[in-house]
Tab-separated table of C-alpha atoms in Angstrom:
chain	number	residue	atom	x	y	z
R	178	MET	CA	32.357	19.366	-97.135
R	179	LYS	CA	31.099	16.059	-95.817
R	180	ILE	CA	31.350	15.306	-92.106
R	181	ILE	CA	33.328	12.136	-91.519
R	182	ASN	CA	32.899	11.971	-87.765
R	183	SER	CA	32.148	13.995	-84.678
R	184	HIS	CA	32.363	13.066	-81.037
R	185	TYR	CA	31.971	14.627	-77.634
R	186	ILE	CA	34.938	14.712	-75.266
R	187	PRO	CA	33.950	15.387	-71.650
R	188	LEU	CA	36.526	17.354	-69.673
R	189	PRO	CA	37.561	16.060	-66.240
R	190	MET	CA	36.922	18.108	-63.144
R	191	PRO	CA	37.856	20.717	-62.134
R	192	HIS	CA	36.392	22.697	-65.029
R	193	ASN	CA	37.405	26.173	-66.124
R	194	VAL	CA	35.340	29.253	-66.817
R	195	ILE	CA	35.907	30.453	-70.376
R	196	MET	CA	35.047	33.691	-72.177
R	197	SER	CA	34.300	34.301	-75.837
R	198	PRO	CA	36.661	36.681	-77.648
R	199	ASP	CA	34.033	39.447	-77.724
R	200	THR	CA	33.403	39.005	-73.939
R	201	GLU	CA	29.675	38.534	-74.630
R	202	ARG	CA	29.625	34.982	-73.289
R	203	VAL	CA	31.041	33.568	-70.073
R	204	ALA	CA	30.388	29.958	-69.082
R	205	GLU	CA	31.799	26.812	-67.520
R	206	GLN	CA	33.417	24.539	-70.108
R	207	ILE	CA	32.409	20.933	-69.516
R	208	GLY	CA	33.606	19.381	-72.749
R	209	VAL	CA	34.721	19.649	-76.365
R	210	LEU	CA	32.863	18.730	-79.554
R	211	SER	CA	35.460	17.440	-82.017
R	212	VAL	CA	34.480	17.442	-85.693
R	213	VAL	CA	36.413	15.763	-88.505
R	214	GLU	CA	35.583	16.702	-92.113
R	215	GLU	CA	36.725	15.865	-95.595
R	216	ALA	CA	38.892	18.544	-97.157
R	217	PRO	CA	40.315	18.357	-100.677
R	218	THR	CA	44.029	19.036	-100.985
R	219	PRO	CA	45.452	21.602	-103.472
R	220	ASP	CA	46.271	18.753	-105.872
R	221	ASN	CA	42.655	17.486	-105.641
R	222	GLY	CA	43.673	14.665	-103.391
R	223	TYR	CA	41.935	13.442	-100.251
R	224	GLY	CA	42.487	15.223	-96.967
R	225	ILE	CA	40.773	15.967	-93.681
R	226	ILE	CA	40.458	18.906	-91.321
R	227	THR	CA	39.485	18.909	-87.667
R	228	HIS	CA	38.004	21.620	-85.504
R	229	GLU	CA	36.919	21.651	-81.888
R	230	HIS	CA	34.110	23.627	-80.326
R	231	PRO	CA	33.621	24.317	-76.600
R	232	VAL	CA	30.708	22.660	-74.858
R	233	VAL	CA	29.547	24.790	-71.949
R	234	ARG	CA	26.919	25.218	-69.286
R	235	THR	CA	25.691	28.386	-67.651
R	236	LEU	CA	27.357	29.186	-64.360
R	237	GLY	CA	25.048	28.413	-61.452
R	238	GLN	CA	24.534	31.411	-59.221
R	239	ASN	CA	26.081	31.525	-55.786
R	240	ALA	CA	23.782	30.854	-52.862
R	241	VAL	CA	21.540	33.837	-52.057
R	242	VAL	CA	19.962	34.534	-48.697
R	243	SER	CA	17.014	36.931	-48.474
R	244	GLU	CA	15.675	38.022	-45.113
R	245	ASP	CA	12.659	40.043	-44.035
R	246	LYS	CA	10.864	40.518	-40.730
R	247	GLU	CA	8.933	37.260	-40.935
R	248	ASN	CA	10.859	34.886	-43.181
R	249	ILE	CA	14.360	33.837	-44.062
R	250	ASN	CA	14.607	32.284	-47.522
R	251	PHE	CA	17.605	30.346	-48.772
R	252	MET	CA	17.845	30.011	-52.545
R	253	VAL	CA	20.425	28.317	-54.716
R	254	THR	CA	20.448	27.647	-58.459
R	255	LEU	CA	21.474	24.090	-59.302
R	256	GLU	CA	23.790	23.506	-62.225
R	257	LYS	CA	22.505	21.252	-65.000
R	258	ALA	CA	24.697	18.526	-66.418
R	259	GLU	CA	23.872	19.082	-70.102
R	260	GLY	CA	25.744	21.709	-72.073
R	261	ASN	CA	25.447	23.958	-75.098
R	262	VAL	CA	27.851	23.982	-78.027
R	263	TRP	CA	29.480	27.306	-78.951
R	264	TYR	CA	29.417	26.126	-82.542
R	265	HIS	CA	30.379	29.548	-83.950
R	266	LEU	CA	33.628	29.523	-81.936
R	267	GLU	CA	36.524	27.126	-81.864
R	268	ASN	CA	38.079	26.025	-78.629
R	269	LYS	CA	41.371	27.780	-79.432
R	270	GLU	CA	39.607	31.152	-79.852
R	271	CYS	CA	38.235	31.282	-76.299
R	272	PHE	CA	40.020	32.608	-73.231
R	273	VAL	CA	40.338	30.794	-69.915
R	274	VAL	CA	39.188	33.062	-67.076
R	275	CYS	CA	39.464	31.065	-63.847
R	276	PRO	CA	38.540	27.742	-62.212
R	277	ALA	CA	34.753	27.269	-62.178
R	278	LYS	CA	34.688	26.083	-58.576
R	279	LYS	CA	36.709	28.980	-57.183
R	280	ARG	CA	35.343	31.757	-59.409
R	281	LYS	CA	38.201	34.112	-58.607
R	282	ILE	CA	40.739	35.561	-61.018
R	283	ALA	CA	44.108	36.854	-59.844
R	284	SER	CA	44.983	40.377	-60.949
R	285	PHE	CA	47.976	39.037	-62.886
R	286	GLN	CA	45.701	36.713	-64.872
R	287	LEU	CA	43.238	39.557	-65.406
R	288	ASN	CA	46.057	41.642	-66.839
R	289	LEU	CA	46.886	38.899	-69.347
R	290	LEU	CA	43.196	38.475	-70.188
R	291	MET	CA	42.774	42.203	-70.840
R	292	MET	CA	45.865	42.258	-73.063
R	293	SER	CA	44.613	39.227	-75.003
R	294	GLN	CA	41.198	40.835	-75.471
R	295	MET	CA	42.702	44.110	-76.689
R	296	MET	CA	44.992	42.350	-79.164
R	297	HIS	CA	42.023	40.325	-80.457
R	298	THR	CA	39.365	43.043	-80.692
R	299	GLY	CA	41.465	46.160	-81.342
R	300	ALA	CA	39.279	49.264	-81.436
R	301	ASP	CA	36.260	47.287	-80.162
R	302	TYR	CA	37.997	46.480	-76.861
R	303	ASP	CA	35.517	47.041	-74.033
R	304	PRO	CA	37.019	46.729	-70.523
R	305	MET	CA	33.785	47.951	-68.898
R	306	GLY	CA	31.862	45.180	-70.639
R	307	MET	CA	34.409	42.617	-69.498
R	308	MET	CA	34.255	43.715	-65.857
R	309	HIS	CA	30.445	43.730	-65.950
R	310	ARG	CA	30.412	40.227	-67.429
R	311	LEU	CA	32.709	38.919	-64.693
R	312	LYS	CA	30.577	40.612	-62.039
R	313	GLU	CA	27.337	39.194	-63.485
R	314	ASN	CA	28.751	35.681	-63.230
R	315	GLY	CA	29.977	36.094	-59.660
R	316	ILE	CA	33.670	36.109	-60.576
R	317	GLU	CA	35.781	38.137	-58.161
R	318	VAL	CA	39.151	39.748	-58.793
R	319	GLU	CA	41.859	38.864	-56.285
R	320	TRP	CA	43.954	42.008	-55.921
R	321	ASP	CA	47.308	42.410	-54.295
R	322	LYS	CA	46.919	43.888	-50.810
R	323	LYS	CA	48.528	47.143	-51.936
R	324	ALA	CA	45.965	47.402	-54.752
R	325	LYS	CA	43.179	47.702	-52.188
R	326	GLU	CA	44.567	51.017	-51.088
R	327	ASN	CA	42.524	53.850	-52.537
R	328	TYR	CA	45.473	55.858	-53.853
R	329	GLN	CA	47.228	54.215	-56.776
R	330	GLU	CA	50.507	55.270	-58.363
R	331	ILE	CA	50.445	53.999	-61.949
R	332	ILE	CA	53.655	53.898	-63.991
R	333	LEU	CA	53.031	53.856	-67.745
R	334	ASN	CA	55.431	52.499	-70.325
R	335	ASN	CA	55.043	52.362	-74.109
R	336	MET	CA	54.607	48.983	-75.778
R	337	ARG	CA	54.275	48.221	-79.475
R	338	ILE	CA	51.889	45.516	-80.686
R	339	GLY	CA	51.923	45.217	-84.458
R	340	ASP	CA	51.265	48.665	-85.928
R	341	LYS	CA	49.878	50.094	-82.678
R	342	VAL	CA	51.666	51.753	-79.785
R	343	TYR	CA	50.077	51.355	-76.351
R	344	LEU	CA	50.622	52.905	-72.972
R	345	GLN	CA	50.615	50.058	-70.471
R	346	SER	CA	50.793	50.123	-66.692
R	347	ILE	CA	53.938	48.227	-65.737
R	348	LEU	CA	52.509	47.673	-62.263
R	349	LEU	CA	49.744	45.120	-62.379
R	350	GLN	CA	47.132	46.991	-60.335
R	351	PRO	CA	45.177	48.854	-61.552
R	352	LEU	CA	45.429	47.613	-65.121
R	353	PHE	CA	45.647	49.945	-68.079
R	354	LEU	CA	46.407	49.247	-71.733
R	355	VAL	CA	45.552	52.252	-73.888
R	356	ASN	CA	46.157	52.868	-77.598
R	357	PHE	CA	48.503	55.854	-77.839
R	358	ALA	CA	49.774	56.058	-81.439
R	359	ASP	CA	49.900	54.383	-84.831
R	360	ALA	CA	53.307	53.181	-85.983
R	361	ILE	CA	54.237	54.435	-89.464
R	362	ASP	CA	57.569	52.637	-89.671
R	363	GLU	CA	60.353	51.556	-87.330
R	364	GLN	CA	61.334	55.140	-86.519
R	365	GLN	CA	58.106	57.159	-86.781
R	366	VAL	CA	54.803	57.075	-84.955
R	367	GLN	CA	51.693	59.176	-85.423
R	368	LEU	CA	50.099	60.201	-82.120
R	369	LEU	CA	46.369	59.728	-81.725
R	370	ASP	CA	44.125	62.624	-80.830
R	371	GLU	CA	44.734	63.666	-77.224
R	372	ASP	CA	41.018	63.527	-76.395
R	373	ASP	CA	40.769	59.995	-77.772
R	374	ILE	CA	43.669	58.878	-75.555
R	375	PHE	CA	42.182	60.595	-72.514
R	376	PHE	CA	38.722	59.084	-72.922
R	377	GLU	CA	40.162	55.636	-73.517
R	378	PHE	CA	41.806	56.008	-70.099
R	379	VAL	CA	38.442	57.202	-68.725
R	380	ASN	CA	36.758	54.039	-70.024
R	381	GLN	CA	39.320	51.754	-68.421
R	382	ALA	CA	39.323	53.740	-65.167
R	383	ARG	CA	35.554	53.246	-64.966
R	384	ALA	CA	36.118	49.516	-65.293
R	385	MET	CA	38.527	49.660	-62.348
R	386	LEU	CA	35.930	51.549	-60.285
R	387	GLU	CA	33.664	48.526	-60.655
R	388	VAL	CA	36.202	46.763	-58.414
R	389	ASN	CA	36.989	49.625	-56.029
R	390	PRO	CA	34.772	52.765	-56.274
R	391	HIS	CA	37.257	54.774	-54.173
R	392	TYR	CA	40.310	54.553	-56.426
R	393	GLU	CA	42.242	57.798	-56.805
R	394	PHE	CA	44.563	57.441	-59.778
R	395	HIS	CA	47.948	59.113	-60.200
R	396	PHE	CA	50.070	58.567	-63.316
R	397	THR	CA	53.758	58.815	-64.109
R	398	VAL	CA	55.538	57.862	-67.343
R	399	LEU	CA	58.964	56.449	-68.103
R	400	ASP	CA	59.205	58.234	-71.458
R	401	GLN	CA	59.061	61.992	-70.867
R	402	GLN	CA	57.763	62.523	-74.414
R	403	MET	CA	54.496	61.122	-73.073
R	404	SER	CA	54.437	63.260	-69.944
R	405	TYR	CA	51.801	65.579	-71.388
R	406	ILE	CA	49.159	62.842	-71.262
R	407	ALA	CA	50.131	61.893	-67.701
R	408	ASP	CA	49.839	65.554	-66.710
R	409	ARG	CA	46.343	65.753	-68.172
R	410	LEU	CA	45.267	62.505	-66.543
R	411	ASN	CA	46.465	63.705	-63.142
R	412	LYS	CA	44.723	67.047	-63.614
R	413	GLU	CA	41.359	65.884	-64.962
R	414	LEU	CA	40.732	62.141	-64.613
R	415	ASN	CA	39.702	61.818	-60.961
R	416	ASP	CA	37.410	64.841	-61.206
R	417	TYR	CA	35.852	63.563	-64.434
R	418	LEU	CA	34.898	60.104	-63.141
R	419	GLU	CA	31.469	59.421	-61.703
R	420	ARG	CA	31.904	56.907	-58.927
R	421	PRO	CA	29.411	54.017	-58.823
R	422	ASP	CA	27.041	53.748	-55.892
R	423	GLU	CA	28.309	50.926	-53.630
R	424	SER	CA	24.831	50.484	-52.154
R	425	GLU	CA	23.448	49.031	-55.396
């Protein structure tokens, strides 16, 4: 293909923080690189296609104060105006996380982001990686006041996405979306291995402990056919988890 034209479109303030579909990259989007190319039509005629790539800059770190017995140092990383092109990704593939200036994501938005990531990545979904990436970039989760309580009652309901059946928390905090079964047809499902289900819950519970190390989880289910997994979670999950050290 031959490039006909490309141009940079700066985005007005306030900018958003965006995340790549694999959660490996988090950055402030400052613009869009729009590319127009020739594209032959099925009848060998003349046509064009367009695609847009995000232009980003690394998030500047929040101000950091370090203090010792003799000195107090104030350090801040300044943001640079120029940006990098995520040329391997199109704008429509990326997920909006939060406003760049505020750097806080509401728990409801986090729930939608986690669901979008799971639907996009499937078996490669990594909630721990996502929470670490948000933490590394100074993005805080704004939880409902009740979610800050250490004891959490979590009601699970089944939800079908394509040929997968998930157990999803219908309360927004904490957030769980766990693959439970494979759908064979409209009437039949094949349950996954019980250990696989349990350890998928373990992985997501660890991600929640990055937000609050003191969570004690308790599960109930709406569909009693799934009560056996809730019983196991209530019996084993809290004892299995290793809580992160808050002093780090």
